[in-house]
Coordinates of C-alpha atoms in Angstrom, one line a residue:
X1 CA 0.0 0.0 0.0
X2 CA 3.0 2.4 -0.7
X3 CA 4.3 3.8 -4.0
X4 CA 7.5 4.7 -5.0
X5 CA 7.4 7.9 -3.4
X6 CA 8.1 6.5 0.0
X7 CA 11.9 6.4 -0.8
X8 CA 11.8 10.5 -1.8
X9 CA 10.1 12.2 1.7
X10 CA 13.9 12.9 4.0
X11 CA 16.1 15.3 2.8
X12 CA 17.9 14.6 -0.5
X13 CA 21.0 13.4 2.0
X14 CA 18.8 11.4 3.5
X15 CA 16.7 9.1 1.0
X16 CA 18.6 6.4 -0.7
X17 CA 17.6 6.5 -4.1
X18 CA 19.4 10.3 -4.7
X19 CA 22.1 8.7 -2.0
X20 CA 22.7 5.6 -4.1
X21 CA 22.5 8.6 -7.6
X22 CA 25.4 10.3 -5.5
X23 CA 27.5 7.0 -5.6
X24 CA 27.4 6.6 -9.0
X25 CA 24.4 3.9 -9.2
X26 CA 21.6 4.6 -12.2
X27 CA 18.9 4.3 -9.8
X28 CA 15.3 3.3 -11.3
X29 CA 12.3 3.4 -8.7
X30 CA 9.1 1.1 -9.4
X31 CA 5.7 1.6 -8.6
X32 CA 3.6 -1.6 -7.5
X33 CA 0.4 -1.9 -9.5
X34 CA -2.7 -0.1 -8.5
X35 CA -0.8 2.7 -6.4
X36 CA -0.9 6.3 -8.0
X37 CA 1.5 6.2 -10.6
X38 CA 0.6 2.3 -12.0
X39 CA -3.2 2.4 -12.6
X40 CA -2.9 2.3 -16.3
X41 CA -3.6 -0.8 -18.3
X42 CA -3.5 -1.8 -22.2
X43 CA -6.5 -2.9 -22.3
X44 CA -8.4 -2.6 -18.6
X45 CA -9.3 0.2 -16.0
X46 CA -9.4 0.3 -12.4
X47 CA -13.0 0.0 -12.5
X48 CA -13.0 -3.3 -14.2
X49 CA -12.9 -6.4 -11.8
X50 CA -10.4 -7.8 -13.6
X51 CA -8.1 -4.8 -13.1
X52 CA -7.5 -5.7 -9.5
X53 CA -7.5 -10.1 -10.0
X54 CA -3.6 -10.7 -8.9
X55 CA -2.0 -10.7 -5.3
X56 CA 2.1 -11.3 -4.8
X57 CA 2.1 -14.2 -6.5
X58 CA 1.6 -11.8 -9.9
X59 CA 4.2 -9.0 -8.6
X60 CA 6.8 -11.8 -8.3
X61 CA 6.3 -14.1 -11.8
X62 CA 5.5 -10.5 -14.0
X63 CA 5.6 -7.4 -12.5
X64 CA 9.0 -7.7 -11.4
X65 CA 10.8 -9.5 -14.1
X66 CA 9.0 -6.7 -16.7
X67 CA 11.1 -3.9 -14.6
X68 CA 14.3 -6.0 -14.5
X69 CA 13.6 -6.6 -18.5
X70 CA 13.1 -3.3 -18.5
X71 CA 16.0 -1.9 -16.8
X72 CA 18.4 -4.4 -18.6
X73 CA 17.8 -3.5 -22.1
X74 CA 18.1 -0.1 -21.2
X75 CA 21.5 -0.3 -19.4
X76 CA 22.5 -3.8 -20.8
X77 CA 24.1 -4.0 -16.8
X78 CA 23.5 -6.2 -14.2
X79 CA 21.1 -4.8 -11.4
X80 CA 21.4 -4.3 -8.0
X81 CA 18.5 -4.5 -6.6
X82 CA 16.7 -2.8 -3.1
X83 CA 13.6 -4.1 -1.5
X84 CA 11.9 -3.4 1.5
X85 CA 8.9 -5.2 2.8
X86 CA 6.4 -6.2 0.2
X87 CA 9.5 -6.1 -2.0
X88 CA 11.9 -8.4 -0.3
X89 CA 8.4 -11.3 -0.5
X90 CA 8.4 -10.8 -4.8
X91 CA 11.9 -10.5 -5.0
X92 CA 12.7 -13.8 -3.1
X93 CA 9.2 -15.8 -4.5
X94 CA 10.7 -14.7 -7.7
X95 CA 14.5 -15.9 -7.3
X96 CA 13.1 -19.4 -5.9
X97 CA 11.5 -19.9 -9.0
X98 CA 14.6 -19.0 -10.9
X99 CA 13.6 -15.5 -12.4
X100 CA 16.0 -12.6 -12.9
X101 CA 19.1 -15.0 -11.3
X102 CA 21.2 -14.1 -14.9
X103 CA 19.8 -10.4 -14.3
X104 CA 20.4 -9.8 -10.8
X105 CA 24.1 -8.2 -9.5
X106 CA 23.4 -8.4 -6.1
X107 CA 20.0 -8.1 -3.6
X108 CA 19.1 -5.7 -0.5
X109 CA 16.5 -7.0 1.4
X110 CA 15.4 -4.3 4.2
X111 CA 12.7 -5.3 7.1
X112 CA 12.4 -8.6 4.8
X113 CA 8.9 -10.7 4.7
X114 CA 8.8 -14.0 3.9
X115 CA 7.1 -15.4 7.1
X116 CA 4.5 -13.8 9.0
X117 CA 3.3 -15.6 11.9
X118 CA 5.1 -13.8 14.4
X119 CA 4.5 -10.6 13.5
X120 CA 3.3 -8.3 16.3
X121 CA 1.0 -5.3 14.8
X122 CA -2.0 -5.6 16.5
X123 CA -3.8 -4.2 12.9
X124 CA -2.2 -6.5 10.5
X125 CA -2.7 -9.6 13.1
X126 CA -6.2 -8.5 13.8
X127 CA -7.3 -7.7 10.3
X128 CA -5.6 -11.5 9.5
X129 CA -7.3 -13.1 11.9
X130 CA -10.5 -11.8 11.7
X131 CA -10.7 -12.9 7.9
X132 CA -11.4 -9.0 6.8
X133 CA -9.9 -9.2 3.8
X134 CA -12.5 -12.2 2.5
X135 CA -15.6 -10.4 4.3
X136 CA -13.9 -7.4 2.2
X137 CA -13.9 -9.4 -1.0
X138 CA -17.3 -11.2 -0.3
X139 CA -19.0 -7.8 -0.7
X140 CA -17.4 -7.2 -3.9
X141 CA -14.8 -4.8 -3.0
X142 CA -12.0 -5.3 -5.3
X143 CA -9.6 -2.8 -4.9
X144 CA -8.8 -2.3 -1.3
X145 CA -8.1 2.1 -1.3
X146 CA -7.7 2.7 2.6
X147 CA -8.8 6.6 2.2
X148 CA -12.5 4.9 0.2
X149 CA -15.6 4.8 2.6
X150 CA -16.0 0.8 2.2
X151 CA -12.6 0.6 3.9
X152 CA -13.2 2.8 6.3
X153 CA -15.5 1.5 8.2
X154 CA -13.7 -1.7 8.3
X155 CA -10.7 0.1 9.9
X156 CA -13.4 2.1 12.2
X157 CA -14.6 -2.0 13.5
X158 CA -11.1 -2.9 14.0
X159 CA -10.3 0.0 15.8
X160 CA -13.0 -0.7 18.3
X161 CA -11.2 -3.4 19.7
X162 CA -9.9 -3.3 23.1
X163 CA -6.0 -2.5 23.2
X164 CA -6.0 -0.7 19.9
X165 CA -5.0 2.6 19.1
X166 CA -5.4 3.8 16.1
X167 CA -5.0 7.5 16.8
X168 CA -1.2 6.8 16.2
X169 CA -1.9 4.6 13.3
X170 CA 1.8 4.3 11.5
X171 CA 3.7 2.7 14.8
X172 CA -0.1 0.7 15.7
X173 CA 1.0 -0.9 12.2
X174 CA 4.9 -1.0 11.4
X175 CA 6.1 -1.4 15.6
X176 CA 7.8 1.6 17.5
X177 CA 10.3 3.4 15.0
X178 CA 12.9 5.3 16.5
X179 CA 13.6 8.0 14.3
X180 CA 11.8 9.9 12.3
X181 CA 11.3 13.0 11.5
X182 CA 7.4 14.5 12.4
X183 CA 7.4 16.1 9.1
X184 CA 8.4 13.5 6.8
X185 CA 5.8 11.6 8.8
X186 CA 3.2 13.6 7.8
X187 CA 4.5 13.6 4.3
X188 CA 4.2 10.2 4.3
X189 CA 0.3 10.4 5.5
X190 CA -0.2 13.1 3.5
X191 CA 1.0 10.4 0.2
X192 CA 0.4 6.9 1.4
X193 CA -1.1 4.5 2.0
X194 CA -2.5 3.5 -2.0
X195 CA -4.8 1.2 -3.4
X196 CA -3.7 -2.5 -3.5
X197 CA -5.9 -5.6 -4.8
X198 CA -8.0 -7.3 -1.5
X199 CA -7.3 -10.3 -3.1
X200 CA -3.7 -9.0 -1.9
X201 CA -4.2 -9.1 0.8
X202 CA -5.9 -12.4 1.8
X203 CA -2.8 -13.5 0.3
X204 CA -0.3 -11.7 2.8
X205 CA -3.5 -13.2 5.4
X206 CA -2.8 -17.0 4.5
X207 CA 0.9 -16.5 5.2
X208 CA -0.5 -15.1 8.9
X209 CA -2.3 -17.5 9.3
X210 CA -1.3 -20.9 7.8
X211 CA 2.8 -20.4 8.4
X212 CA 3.7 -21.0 4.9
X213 CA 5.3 -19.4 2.1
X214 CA 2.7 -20.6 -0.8
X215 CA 0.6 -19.3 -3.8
X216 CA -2.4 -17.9 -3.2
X217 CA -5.2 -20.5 -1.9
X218 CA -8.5 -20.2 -3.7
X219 CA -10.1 -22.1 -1.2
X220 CA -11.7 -24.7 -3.0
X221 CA -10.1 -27.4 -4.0
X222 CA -11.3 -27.5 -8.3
X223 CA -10.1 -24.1 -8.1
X224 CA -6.6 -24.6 -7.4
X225 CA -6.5 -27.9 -9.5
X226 CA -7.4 -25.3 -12.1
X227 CA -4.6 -23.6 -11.0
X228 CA -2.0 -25.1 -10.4
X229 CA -2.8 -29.0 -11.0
X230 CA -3.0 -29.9 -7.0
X231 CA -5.1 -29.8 -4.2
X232 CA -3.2 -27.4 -2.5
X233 CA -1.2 -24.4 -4.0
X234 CA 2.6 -24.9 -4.7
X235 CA 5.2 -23.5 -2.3
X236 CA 7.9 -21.6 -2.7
X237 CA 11.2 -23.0 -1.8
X238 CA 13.2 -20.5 -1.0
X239 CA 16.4 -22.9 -0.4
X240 CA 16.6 -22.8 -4.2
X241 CA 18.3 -19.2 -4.2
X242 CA 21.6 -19.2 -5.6
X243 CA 24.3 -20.1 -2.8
X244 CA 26.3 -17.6 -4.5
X245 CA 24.1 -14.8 -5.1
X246 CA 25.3 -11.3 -3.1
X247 CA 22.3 -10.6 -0.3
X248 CA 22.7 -8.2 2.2
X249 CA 19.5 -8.6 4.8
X250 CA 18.6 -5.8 7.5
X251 CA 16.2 -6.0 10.1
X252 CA 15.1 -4.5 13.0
X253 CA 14.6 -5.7 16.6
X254 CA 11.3 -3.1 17.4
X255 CA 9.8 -4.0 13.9
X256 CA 5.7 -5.8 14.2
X257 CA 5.9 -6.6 10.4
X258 CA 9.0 -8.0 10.0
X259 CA 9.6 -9.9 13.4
X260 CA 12.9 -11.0 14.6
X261 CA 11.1 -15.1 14.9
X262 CA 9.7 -14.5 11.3
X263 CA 13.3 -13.4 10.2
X264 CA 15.0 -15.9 11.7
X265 CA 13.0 -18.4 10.1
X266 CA 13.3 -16.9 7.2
X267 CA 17.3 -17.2 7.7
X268 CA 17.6 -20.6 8.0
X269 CA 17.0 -20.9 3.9
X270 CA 20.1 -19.0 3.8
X271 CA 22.4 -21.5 6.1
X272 CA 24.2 -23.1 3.3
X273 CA 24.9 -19.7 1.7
X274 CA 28.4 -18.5 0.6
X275 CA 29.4 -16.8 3.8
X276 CA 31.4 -14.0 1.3
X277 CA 28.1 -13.4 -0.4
X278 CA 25.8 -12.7 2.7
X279 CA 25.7 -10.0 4.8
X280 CA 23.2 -9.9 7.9
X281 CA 22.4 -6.9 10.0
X282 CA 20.4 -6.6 13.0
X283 CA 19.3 -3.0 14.0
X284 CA 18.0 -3.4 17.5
X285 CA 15.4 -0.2 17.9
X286 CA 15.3 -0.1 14.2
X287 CA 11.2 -0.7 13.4
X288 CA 9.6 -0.7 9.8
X289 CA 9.6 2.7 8.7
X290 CA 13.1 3.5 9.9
X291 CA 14.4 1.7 6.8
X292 CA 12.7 4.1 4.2
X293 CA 12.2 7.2 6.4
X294 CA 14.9 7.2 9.6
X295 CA 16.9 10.0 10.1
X296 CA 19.6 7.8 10.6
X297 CA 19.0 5.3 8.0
X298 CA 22.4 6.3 5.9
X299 CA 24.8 5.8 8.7
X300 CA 23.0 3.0 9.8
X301 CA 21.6 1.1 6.8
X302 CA 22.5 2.4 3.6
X303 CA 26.4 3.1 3.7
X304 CA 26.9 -0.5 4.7
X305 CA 24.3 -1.6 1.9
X306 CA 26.2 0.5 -0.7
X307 CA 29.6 -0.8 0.4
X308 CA 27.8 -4.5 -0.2
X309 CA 27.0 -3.1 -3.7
X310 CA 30.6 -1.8 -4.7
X311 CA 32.3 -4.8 -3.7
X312 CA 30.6 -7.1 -6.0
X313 CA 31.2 -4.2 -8.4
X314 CA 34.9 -4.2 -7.6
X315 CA 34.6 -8.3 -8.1
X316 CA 32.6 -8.3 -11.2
X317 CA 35.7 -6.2 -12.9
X318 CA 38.4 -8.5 -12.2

């Protein structure tokens, strides 16, 4: 539910896009279908049902490899690639299915989700749990736009629940960040969130609540023989990422998205990997929004991400 505008609200020393531009990086921002700036279509509109029929599983097997396509015939370089949240879950559903391995230099993968059972934001476990994104989809809404009435009142039910506050929404959702800045924050409400597809979300829901790392589950079973031949959706194995492949992972100890447990299992795909080619940082009071927005994120974060990047630049050379 973010655009590609999250990465531009900090001062221009401060966001990592114009950061990585002053390191000598071409640096190419995408916009996840249905936000702002991606709600054009060749054929469809947004207020065709069909517009808003793909979750994750679609961002990962074409969204993604048309931007890398994209980018590469452009350049005709290898890509270095920076996801965070949402986009750490395509880029790694992606690379276990073997897309974009011959495209990709190296991968940063900031407050990563893979795994969700752990997480800790009493919104996103609540709103899971409480099956709103099928009672959502049941009445027909297909594109879930926080800021539309439909959605509203949804957020206004789950709200009423003892122990939430939703009068400080941002940290109620992405855990206790330590350091931003009350302005950009209020850029960022001013921006975000955008429209995504419910059936999006009751994806990101069955990760919550099932434990596993899977295509989307119609929910009856000649539907996903349809599908995908089985009873049950595929999964993705993520333990068929290139060994070798240059990851850098950061995450953060305060973060109720991408929780330290959820990490960790995610992690364990990774215990066979090149020791040279993986690099794992743990931020203690870093939460969700630190990575895009904290006022601290360079020193923290991104210099040791862009040093990652220029030594498999230095390697690729020799």
């Amino acid at each position: 539910m973010e655009d590609g505008m999250s990465w531009l609200l900090n001062s221009p020393e401060q966001n990592l896009p114009l950061i990585l531009a002053d390191n000598g990086f071409d640096v190419w921002i995408s916009n996840t279908r249905g936000t702002q700036f991606s709600r054009r279509h060749t054929a469809l509109n947004p207020a065709d049902r069909e517009f808003w029929n793909w979750s994750w599983d679609e961002l990962a097997a074409y969204e993604l490899p048309a931007v890398f396509d994209h980018v590469s015939q452009q350049t005709g370089r290898k890509i270095h690639y920076v996801g965070h949240s949402l986009g750490t879950l395509i880029m790694l559903a992606s690379l276990s299915e073997g897309r974009l391995v011959n495209q990709v230099q190296s991968v940063g993968l900031l407050s990563p989700i893979a795994y969700l059972s752990h997480m800790t934001t009493a919104v996103g476990a609540l709103a899971a749990q409480s099956l709103l994104g099928e009672i959502i989809e049941s009445l027909g809404i297909i594109e879930f736009n926080p800021k539309g009435k439909a959605v509203e009142k949804f957020v206004k039910y789950l709200c009423a629940f003892p122990g939430m506050n939703c009068y400080n929404l941002l940290p109620a959702i992405t855990g206790d960040n330590c350091c931003l800045n009350s302005s950009t924050v209020q850029l960022f409400l001013d921006n975000e969130p955008q429209s995504t597809s419910t059936k999006n979300l009751v994806h990101l829901a069955q990760i919550v609540k099932h434990g596993v790392l899977a295509k989307y589950n119609y929910d009856r079973m000649f539907l996903n023989l349809k599908h995908y031949g089985k009873i049950k959706p595929p999964v993705y194995n993520l333990s068929n990422i290139p060994q070798d492949l240059a990851i850098f992972i950061s995450y953060g100890g305060r973060d109720a998205l991408s929780d330290v447990e959820d990490v960790n299992h995610l992690l364990d795909h990774f215990k066979f990997h090149d020791v040279d080619k993986l690099y794992v940082q743990f931020i203690q009071n870093y939460a969700h929004a630190d990575y895009v927005m904290g006022i601290n994120a360079n020193d923290m974060v991104y210099k040791p991400l862009i040093a990652f990047f220029k030594k498999r630049v230095h390697l690729n050379l020799y």
